[in-house]
XYZ file of C-alpha atoms in Angstrom:
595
model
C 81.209 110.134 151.020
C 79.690 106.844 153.067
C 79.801 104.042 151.694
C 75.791 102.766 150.837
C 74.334 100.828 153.584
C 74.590 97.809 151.366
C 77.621 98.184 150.316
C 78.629 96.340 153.832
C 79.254 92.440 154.325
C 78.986 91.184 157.946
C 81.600 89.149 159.938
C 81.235 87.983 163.626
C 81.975 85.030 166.434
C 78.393 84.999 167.906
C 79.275 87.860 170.645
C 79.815 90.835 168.415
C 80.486 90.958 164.665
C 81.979 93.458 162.386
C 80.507 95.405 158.786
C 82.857 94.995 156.424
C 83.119 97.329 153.039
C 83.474 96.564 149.508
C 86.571 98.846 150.124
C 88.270 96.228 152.183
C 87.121 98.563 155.320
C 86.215 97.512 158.796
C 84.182 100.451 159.813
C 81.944 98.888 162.566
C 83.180 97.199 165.044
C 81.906 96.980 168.787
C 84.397 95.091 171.306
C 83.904 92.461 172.869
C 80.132 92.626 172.780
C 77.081 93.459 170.260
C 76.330 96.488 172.733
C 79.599 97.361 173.545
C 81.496 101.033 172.342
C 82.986 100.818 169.013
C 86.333 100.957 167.901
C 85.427 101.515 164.430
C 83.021 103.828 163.877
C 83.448 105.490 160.114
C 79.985 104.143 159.666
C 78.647 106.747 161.477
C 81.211 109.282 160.999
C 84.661 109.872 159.356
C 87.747 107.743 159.231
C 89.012 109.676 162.090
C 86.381 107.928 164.534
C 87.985 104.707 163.344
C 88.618 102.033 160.606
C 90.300 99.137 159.344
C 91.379 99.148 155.574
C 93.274 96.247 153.551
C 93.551 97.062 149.850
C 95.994 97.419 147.105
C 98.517 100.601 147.567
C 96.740 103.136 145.599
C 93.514 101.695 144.827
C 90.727 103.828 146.580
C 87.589 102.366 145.503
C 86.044 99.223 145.981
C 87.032 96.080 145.028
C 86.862 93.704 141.720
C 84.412 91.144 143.488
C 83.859 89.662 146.738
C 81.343 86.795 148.096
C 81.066 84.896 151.197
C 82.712 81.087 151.258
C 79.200 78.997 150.644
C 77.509 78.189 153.429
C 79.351 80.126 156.001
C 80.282 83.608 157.359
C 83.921 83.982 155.779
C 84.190 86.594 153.594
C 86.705 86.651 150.776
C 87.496 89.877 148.731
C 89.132 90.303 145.448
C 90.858 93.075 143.618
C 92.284 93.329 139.817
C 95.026 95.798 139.512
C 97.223 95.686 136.601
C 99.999 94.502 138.715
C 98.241 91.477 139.481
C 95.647 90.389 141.742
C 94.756 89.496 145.698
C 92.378 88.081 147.955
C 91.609 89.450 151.517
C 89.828 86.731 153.944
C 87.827 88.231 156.741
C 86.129 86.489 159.040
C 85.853 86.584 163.431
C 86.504 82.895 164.135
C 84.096 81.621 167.191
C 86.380 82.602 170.444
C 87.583 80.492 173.794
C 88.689 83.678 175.359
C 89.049 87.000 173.301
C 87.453 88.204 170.324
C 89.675 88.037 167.274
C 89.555 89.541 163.266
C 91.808 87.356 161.325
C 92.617 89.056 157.654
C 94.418 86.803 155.652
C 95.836 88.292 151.961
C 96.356 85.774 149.825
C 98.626 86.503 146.220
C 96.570 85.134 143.120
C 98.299 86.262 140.142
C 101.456 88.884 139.690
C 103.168 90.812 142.638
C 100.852 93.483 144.388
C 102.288 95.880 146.847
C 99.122 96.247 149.663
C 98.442 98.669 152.366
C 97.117 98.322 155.661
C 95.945 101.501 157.669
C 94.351 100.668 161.140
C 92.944 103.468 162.923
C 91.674 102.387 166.612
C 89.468 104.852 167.992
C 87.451 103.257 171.575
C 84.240 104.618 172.575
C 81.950 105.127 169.392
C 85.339 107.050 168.125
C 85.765 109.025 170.886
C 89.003 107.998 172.596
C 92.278 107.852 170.896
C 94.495 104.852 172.575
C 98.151 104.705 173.204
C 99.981 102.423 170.863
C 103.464 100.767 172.188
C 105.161 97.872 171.103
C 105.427 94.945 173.414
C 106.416 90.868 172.380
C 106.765 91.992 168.883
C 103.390 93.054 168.664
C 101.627 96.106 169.050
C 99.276 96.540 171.659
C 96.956 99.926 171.912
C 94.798 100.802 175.514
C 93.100 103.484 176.747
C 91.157 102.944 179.837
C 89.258 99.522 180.087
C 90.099 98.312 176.416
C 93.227 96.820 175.117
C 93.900 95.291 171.124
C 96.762 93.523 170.200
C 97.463 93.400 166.550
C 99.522 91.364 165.047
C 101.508 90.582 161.441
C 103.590 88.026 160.096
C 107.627 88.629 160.458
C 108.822 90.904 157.392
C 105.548 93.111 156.891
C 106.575 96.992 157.454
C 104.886 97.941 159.924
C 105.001 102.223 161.250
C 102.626 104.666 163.307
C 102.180 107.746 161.734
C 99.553 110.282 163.104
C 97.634 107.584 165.748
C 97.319 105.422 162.643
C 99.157 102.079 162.304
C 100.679 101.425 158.969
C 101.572 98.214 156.683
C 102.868 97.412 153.841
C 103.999 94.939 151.772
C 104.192 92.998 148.850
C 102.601 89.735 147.629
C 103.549 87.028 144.800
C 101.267 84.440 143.154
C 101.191 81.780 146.793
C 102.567 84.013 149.095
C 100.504 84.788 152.174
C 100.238 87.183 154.695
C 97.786 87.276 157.782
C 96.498 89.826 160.318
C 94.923 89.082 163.505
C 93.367 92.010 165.915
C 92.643 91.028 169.843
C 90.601 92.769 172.576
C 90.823 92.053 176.074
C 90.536 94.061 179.376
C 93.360 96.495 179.801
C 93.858 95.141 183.043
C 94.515 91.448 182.244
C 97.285 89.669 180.578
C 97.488 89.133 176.799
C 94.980 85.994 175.608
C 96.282 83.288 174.371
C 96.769 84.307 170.413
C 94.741 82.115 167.692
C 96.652 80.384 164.408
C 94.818 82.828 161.964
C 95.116 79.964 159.302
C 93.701 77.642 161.270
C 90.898 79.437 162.691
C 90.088 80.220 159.018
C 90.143 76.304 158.004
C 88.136 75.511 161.201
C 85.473 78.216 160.835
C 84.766 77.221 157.427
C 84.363 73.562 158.622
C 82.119 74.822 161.325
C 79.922 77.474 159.567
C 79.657 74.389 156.711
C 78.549 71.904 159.389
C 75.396 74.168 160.579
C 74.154 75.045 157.512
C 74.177 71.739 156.731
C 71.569 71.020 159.573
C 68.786 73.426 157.520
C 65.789 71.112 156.721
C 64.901 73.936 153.615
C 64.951 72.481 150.298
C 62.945 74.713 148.250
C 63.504 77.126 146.006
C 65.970 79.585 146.725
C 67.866 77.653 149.449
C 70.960 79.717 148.907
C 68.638 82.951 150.267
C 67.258 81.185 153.250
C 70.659 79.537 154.499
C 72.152 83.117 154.198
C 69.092 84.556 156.327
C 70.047 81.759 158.797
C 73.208 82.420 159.175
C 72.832 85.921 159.965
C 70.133 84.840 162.772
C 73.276 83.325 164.357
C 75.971 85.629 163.680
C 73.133 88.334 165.279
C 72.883 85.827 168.442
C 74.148 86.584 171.697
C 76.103 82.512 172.008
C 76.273 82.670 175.965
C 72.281 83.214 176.450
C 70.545 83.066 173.062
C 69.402 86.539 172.903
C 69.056 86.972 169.055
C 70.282 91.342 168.468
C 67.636 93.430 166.286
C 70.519 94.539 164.049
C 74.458 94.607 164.209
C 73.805 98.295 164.322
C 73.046 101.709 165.809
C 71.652 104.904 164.479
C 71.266 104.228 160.822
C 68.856 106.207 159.204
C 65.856 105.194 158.196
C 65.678 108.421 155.897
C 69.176 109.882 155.270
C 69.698 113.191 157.089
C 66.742 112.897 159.241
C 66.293 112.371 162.525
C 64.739 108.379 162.954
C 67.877 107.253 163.987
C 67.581 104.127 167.100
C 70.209 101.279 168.645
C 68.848 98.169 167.301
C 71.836 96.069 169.683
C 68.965 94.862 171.521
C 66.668 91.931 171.628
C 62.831 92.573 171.120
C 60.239 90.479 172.552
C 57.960 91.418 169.433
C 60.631 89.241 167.187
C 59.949 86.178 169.322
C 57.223 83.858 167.644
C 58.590 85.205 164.133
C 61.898 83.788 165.521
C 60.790 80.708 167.025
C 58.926 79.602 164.083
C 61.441 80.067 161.637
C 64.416 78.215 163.760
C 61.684 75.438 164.868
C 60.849 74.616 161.062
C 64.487 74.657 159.522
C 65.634 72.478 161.560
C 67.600 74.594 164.722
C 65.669 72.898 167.748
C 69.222 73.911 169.863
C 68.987 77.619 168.856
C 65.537 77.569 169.033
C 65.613 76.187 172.818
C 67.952 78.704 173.936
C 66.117 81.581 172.658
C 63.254 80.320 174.379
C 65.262 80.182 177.636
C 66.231 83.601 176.692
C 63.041 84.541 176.888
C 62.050 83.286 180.208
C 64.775 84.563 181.934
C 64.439 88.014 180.570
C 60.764 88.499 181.138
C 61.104 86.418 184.717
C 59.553 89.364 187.457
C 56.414 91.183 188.269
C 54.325 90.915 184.719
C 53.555 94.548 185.117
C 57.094 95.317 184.468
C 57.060 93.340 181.202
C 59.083 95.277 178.292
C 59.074 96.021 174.973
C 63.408 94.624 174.842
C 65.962 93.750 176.622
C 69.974 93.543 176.767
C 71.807 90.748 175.696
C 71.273 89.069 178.565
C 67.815 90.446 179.459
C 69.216 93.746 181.186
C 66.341 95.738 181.724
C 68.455 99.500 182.198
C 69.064 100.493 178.351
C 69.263 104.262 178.719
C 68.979 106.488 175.767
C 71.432 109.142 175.347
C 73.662 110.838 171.968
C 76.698 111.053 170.861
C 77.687 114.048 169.871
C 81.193 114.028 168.402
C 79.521 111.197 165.817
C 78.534 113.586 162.049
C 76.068 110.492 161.732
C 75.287 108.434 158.394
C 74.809 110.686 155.580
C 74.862 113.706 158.454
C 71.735 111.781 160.389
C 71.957 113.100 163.617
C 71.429 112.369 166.151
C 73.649 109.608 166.756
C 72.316 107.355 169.842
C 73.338 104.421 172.198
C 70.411 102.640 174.041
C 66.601 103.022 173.654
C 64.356 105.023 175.323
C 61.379 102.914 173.664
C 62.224 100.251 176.433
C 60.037 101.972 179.082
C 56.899 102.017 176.898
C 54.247 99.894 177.495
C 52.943 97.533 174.895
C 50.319 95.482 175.012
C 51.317 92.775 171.789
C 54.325 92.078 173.867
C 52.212 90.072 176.162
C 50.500 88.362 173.395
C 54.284 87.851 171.880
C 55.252 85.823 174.849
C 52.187 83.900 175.150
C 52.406 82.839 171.742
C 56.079 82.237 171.729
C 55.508 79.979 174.888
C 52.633 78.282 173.470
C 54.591 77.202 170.365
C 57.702 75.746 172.420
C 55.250 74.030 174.160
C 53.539 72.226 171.287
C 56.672 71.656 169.277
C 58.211 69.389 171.980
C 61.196 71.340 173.337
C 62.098 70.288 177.249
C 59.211 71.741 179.595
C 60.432 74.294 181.832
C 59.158 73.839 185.937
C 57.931 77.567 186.027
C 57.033 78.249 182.890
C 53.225 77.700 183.060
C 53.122 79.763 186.169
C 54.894 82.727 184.193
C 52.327 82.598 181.829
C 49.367 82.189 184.625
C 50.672 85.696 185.750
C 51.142 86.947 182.787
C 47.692 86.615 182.040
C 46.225 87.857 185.428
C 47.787 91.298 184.805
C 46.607 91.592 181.357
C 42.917 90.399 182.466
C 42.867 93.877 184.451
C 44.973 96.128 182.309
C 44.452 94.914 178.535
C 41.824 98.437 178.349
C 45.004 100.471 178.712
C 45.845 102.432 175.489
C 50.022 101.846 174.278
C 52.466 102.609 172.148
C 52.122 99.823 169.918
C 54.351 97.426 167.857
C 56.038 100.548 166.274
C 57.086 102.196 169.327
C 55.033 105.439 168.692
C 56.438 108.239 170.466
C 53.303 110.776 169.912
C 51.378 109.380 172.653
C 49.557 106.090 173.845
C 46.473 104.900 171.678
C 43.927 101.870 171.471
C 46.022 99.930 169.037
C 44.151 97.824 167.087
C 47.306 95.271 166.937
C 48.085 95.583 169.951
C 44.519 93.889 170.724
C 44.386 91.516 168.581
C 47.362 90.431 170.670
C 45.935 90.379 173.471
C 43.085 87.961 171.842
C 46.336 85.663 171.182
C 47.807 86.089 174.486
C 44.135 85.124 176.096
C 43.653 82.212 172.917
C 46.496 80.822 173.678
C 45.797 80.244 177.317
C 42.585 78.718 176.249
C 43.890 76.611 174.143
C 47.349 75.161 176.895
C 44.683 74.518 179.499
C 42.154 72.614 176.695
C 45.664 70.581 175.462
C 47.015 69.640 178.644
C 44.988 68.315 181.309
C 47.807 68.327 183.869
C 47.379 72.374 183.745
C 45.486 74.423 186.098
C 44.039 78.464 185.352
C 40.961 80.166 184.871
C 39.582 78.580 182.137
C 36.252 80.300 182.313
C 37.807 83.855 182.707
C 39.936 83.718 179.708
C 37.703 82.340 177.321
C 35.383 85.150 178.563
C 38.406 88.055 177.653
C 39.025 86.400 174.600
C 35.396 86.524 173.440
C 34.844 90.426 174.688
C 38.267 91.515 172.947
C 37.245 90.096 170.185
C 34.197 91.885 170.099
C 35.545 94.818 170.897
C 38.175 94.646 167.725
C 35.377 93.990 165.444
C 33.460 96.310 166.732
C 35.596 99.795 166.589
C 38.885 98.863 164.698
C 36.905 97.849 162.112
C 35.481 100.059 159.460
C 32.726 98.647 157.468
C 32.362 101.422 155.059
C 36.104 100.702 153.697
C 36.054 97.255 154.857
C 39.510 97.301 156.843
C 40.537 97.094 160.094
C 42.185 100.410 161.195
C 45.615 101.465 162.745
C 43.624 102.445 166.154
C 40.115 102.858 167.623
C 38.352 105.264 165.514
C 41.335 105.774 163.299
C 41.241 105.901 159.123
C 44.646 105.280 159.220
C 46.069 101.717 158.064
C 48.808 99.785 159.944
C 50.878 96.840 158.259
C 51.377 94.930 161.406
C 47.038 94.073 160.754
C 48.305 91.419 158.090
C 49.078 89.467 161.088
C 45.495 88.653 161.716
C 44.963 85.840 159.697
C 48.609 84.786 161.182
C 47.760 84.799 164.408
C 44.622 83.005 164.192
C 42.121 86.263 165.327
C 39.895 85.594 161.555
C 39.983 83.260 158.978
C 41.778 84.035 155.930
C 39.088 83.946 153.667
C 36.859 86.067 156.378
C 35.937 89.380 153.921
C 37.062 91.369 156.228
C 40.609 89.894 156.621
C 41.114 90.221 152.371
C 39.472 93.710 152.175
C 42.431 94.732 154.975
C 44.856 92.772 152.824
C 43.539 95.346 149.883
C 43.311 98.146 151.901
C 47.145 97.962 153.316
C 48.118 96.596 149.873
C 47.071 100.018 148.242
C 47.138 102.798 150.896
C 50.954 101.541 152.419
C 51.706 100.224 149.089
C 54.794 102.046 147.593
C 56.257 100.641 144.508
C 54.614 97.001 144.988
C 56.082 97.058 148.611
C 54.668 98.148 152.133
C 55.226 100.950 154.601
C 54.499 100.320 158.184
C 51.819 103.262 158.274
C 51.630 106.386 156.861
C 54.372 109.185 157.874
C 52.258 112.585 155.951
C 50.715 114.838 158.393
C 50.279 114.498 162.027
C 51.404 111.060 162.217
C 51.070 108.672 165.642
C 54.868 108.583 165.453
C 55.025 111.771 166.942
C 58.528 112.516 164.727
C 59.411 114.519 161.586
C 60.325 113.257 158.210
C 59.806 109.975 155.895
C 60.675 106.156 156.357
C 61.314 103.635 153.232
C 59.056 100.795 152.521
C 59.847 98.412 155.666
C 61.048 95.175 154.372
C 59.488 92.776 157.200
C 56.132 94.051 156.561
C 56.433 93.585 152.654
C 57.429 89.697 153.686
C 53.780 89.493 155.588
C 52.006 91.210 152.718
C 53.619 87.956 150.773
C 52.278 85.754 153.490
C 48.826 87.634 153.249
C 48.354 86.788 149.619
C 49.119 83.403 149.724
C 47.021 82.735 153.064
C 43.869 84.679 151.009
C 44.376 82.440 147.981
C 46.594 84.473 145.886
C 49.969 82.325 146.232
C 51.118 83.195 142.179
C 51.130 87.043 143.253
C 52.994 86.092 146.515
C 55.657 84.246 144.771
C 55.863 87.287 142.567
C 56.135 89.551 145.224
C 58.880 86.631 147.516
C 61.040 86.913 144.539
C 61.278 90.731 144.305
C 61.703 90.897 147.691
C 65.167 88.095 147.439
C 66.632 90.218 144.709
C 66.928 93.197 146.992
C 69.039 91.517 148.991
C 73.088 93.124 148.535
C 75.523 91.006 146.663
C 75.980 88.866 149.926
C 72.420 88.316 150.078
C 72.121 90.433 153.392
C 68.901 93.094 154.185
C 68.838 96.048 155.742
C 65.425 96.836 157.756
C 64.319 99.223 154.763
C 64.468 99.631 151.264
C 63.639 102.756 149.460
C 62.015 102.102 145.973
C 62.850 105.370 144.376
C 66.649 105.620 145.131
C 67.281 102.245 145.093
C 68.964 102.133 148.140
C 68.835 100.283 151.845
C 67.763 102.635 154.765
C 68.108 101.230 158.531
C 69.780 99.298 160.555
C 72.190 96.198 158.924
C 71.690 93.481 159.128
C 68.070 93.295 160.096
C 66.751 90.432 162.157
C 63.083 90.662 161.114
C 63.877 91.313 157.655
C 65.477 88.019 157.485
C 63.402 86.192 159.455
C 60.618 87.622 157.268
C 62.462 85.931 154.623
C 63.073 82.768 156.263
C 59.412 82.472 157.052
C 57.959 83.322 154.188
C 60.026 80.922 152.000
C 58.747 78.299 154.244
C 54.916 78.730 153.584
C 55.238 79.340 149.983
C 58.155 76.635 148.943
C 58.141 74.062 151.808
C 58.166 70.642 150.634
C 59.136 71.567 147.362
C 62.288 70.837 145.560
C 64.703 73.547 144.200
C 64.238 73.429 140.273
């Protein structure tokens, strides 16, 4: 039986990270990269496609207690046995060459014999390696991937049916650490890391950043943890922040709404931007930014939806076969076949996100007004177009009522750059002129006066959560009546259990796919942000603190939550759920002081 989706703690160096169960398991781990092939992959399967467990011999289940180090990304794990007790420190300390796990099992109290099985299985599970001994060490490959592991002298160490095998036994003091290494089979051995020192210097780091968060309100604790997960998800070498650690978890168990989240999505962006900008990580924030302009650098017309770590445009979409999925969700996939859609918000996204570097202060960039001068020439001719939308709809392209309001930001925010700044040059007159007629054109037929809510699409009487964004963005007023009766609308047609779908899944559904969704955590966030912009800030408080306590004992969010079994659904961690988080704490708390 899988483990529960939040039953996982997250480990990483800022290039890949690892999931991490309350069974002292390592069942996800992609090497050396966020987007690479696994060489754990129980997550999605069995223990034959690959895992890493640490835990007292005989004990099966999970452990006595476990909690992150404050303010950082090392994770320590306790059991009780009645022999005595241990401590298992994970963590992936930031790398100069290779990526390295470091498990160190500490002895806390009596003498505890503990067992570690490693079963390396490369490609998403798929290839079983060839494990030889070489400088005392053990070193599997197969093909392009070699791992060294590694013990300290006197731990029993066998192989026994492609599995690696330790054992050994621990006294109140007495230490013992493990280190794994991946490098390309066809270079030398890196240079190996201390694992006690990398643990003493990653804690100093990780404290050292999250003492740069300018969040002092209530629930600080919550917010840090978001933070830090922002930059265990980001790509170090170009700032691309990852959707999710994650592929193919289900976003109803043993269905079929299964994607690779390993990616970087352009609708994230402003969310992002904002939430780094006002905590007080101007460095992270610039280099997202800089992601963001490389990756969308090109013909406008070829603008997408994502991108690769660092802004590949080629993300094919295929499935893995040999993979039983989470919970039997098949099927299992690699890459995203959403990435050649077309949507419009994307270009409102990027206008926005520029718009905002732009006003905070971060360096100007030569070519970066020019960017958005084309940027806006191709959506002057081709903003009519039906999409896919925010959600990635795969039943067909509609008139999105998101998706124009979007475009209204895109064209606003021109407006606005070439009002602000003298020094820039467009077509002043032509963009106030599309802002005005999409405007219009919003009001006019995604709006339905009899209900008094905007609509999922032109001459839809379906809802959409993303529409809480309008009073966000800027498109109405918050206390507009038509902005609160869309607040009410969403609020009770997507409500489910005080928190929000993204739109409805019964019937023939724009999605185009089978099956149900949970309540989608990000959107629940801008229902928070919806009541306190319309006045109600008690009920959004109300709502900000349920939200927090769903949060798994390491305070991390899936992008899902499903009311009735209790249980996370998605991909882990999410991005947008915690930058949801982030963001929201800042516009109900900020400037407060933590009572």
């Amino acid at each position: 039986m899988h483990p529960r989706i939040e039953d996982y703690a997250l480990i990483g160096d800022e290039q890949t990270a690892a999931l991490v169960g309350m069974d002292g398991s390592v069942d996800w781990l992609c090497l050396p990269r966020f987007d690479s092939g696994a060489c754990f992959a129980r997550l999605l399967g069995g223990e034959e496609n690959g895992h890493w467990r640490i835990a007292p011999q005989g004990v099966t289940g999970a452990c006595t207690r476990r909690g992150y180090r404050p303010d950082t990304l090392v994770l320590d794990t306790e059991w009780e046995t009645a022999d005595g007790a241990i401590r298992v420190t994970d963590l992936m300390p930031q790398r100069d060459q290779a990526p390295d796990v470091v498990r160190v099992v500490e002895g806390l109290r009596g003498r505890v014999t503990v067992h570690s099985t490693l079963r390396l299985r490369f490609d998403y599970g798929w290839v079983v390696p060839w494990m030889r001994r070489a400088d005392g060490h053990h070193v599997a490959v197969a093909g392009p991937d070699a791992v060294w592991f590694r013990s300290e002298p006197g731990v029993r160490t066998w192989g026994e049916d492609f599995t690696t095998h330790s054992e050994f036994t621990l006294a109140e003091g007495e230490s013992v650490a493990f280190v794994l290494t991946w490098h390309p089979s066809h270079e030398s051995r890196p240079t190996l890391v201390d694992p006690y020192e990398a643990l003493a210097t990653s804690v100093d780091d990780w404290r050292r950043w999250s003492a740069r968060c300018r969040y002092t309100g209530p629930h600080r604790d919550a917010v840090v943890r978001s933070l830090i997960t922002l930059k265990a998800l980001t790509f170090q070498p170009t700032g691309g922040i990852v959707a999710a650690l994650t592929t193919s978890l289900p976003e109803e168990p043993g269905g079929v709404r299964n994607w690779d989240y390993r990616f970087c999505w352009l609708r994230d962006s402003t969310l992002t931007l904002g939430a780094l900008l006002a905590a007080g990580y101007d460095e992270e924030a610039e280099a997202w930014r800089n992601w963001l302009l490389r990756a969308v650098a090109g013909d406008p017309a070829d603008l997408q939806i994502m991108y690769g770590l660092s802004g590949e445009r080629r993300l094919p979409e295929c499935e893995l076969p040999w993979l039983a999925g989470y919970e039997g969700s098949t099927p299992v996939r690699i890459g995203n076949g959403a990435v050649q859609q077309l949507q419009l918000d994307v270009y409102g996204e990027v206008m926005d996100s520029l718009s905002l570097a732009r006003t905070s202060g971060m360096s100007p960039r030569p070519h970066m007004w020019s960017l958005q001068c084309a940027l806006m020439n191709w959506l002057s001719d081709n903003w009519r177009q039906p999409d896919e939308g925010l959600w990635e709809v795969r039943g067909g392209r509609r008139q999105f009522v998101h998706s124009k309001v979007m475009v209204w930001v895109a064209a606003d925010r021109a407006v606005h750059a070439l009002e602000a700044y003298p020094e820039l040059s467009g077509d002043l007159d032509g963009w106030r002129a599309l802002r005005d007629e999409v405007h219009r054109e919003v009001c006019e037929k995604g709006y339905d006066p009899r209900r008094n809510t905007f609509t999922q699409y032109y001459g839809s009487a379906d809802l959409d959560a993303a529409l809480l964004l309008v009073p966000r963005v800027g498109f109405l007023p918050p206390d507009d009546p038509r902005v609160v009766g869309t607040v009410d609308a969403i609020r009770a047609e997507l409500g489910h259990d005080g928190l929000l779908r993204r739109y409805s899944t019964e019937g023939a559904t724009v999605d185009g796919l089978p099956g149900d969704e949970g309540a989608f955590l990000a959107c629940s966030f801008w229902l928070a942000d919806a009541l306190h912009l319309t006045g109600r800030t008690k009920e959004a408080r109300e709502l900000f603190e349920r939200l927090v306590g769903l949060a798994n004992d390491v305070g991390l969010l899936a992008e899902e939550y499903d009311p009735v079994a209790g249980r996370h659904l998605g991909n882990f961690p999410q991005a947008f759920s915690h930058i949801g988080l982030v963001n929201t704490a800042l516009a109900l708390f900020d400037g407060e002081e933590a009572g």
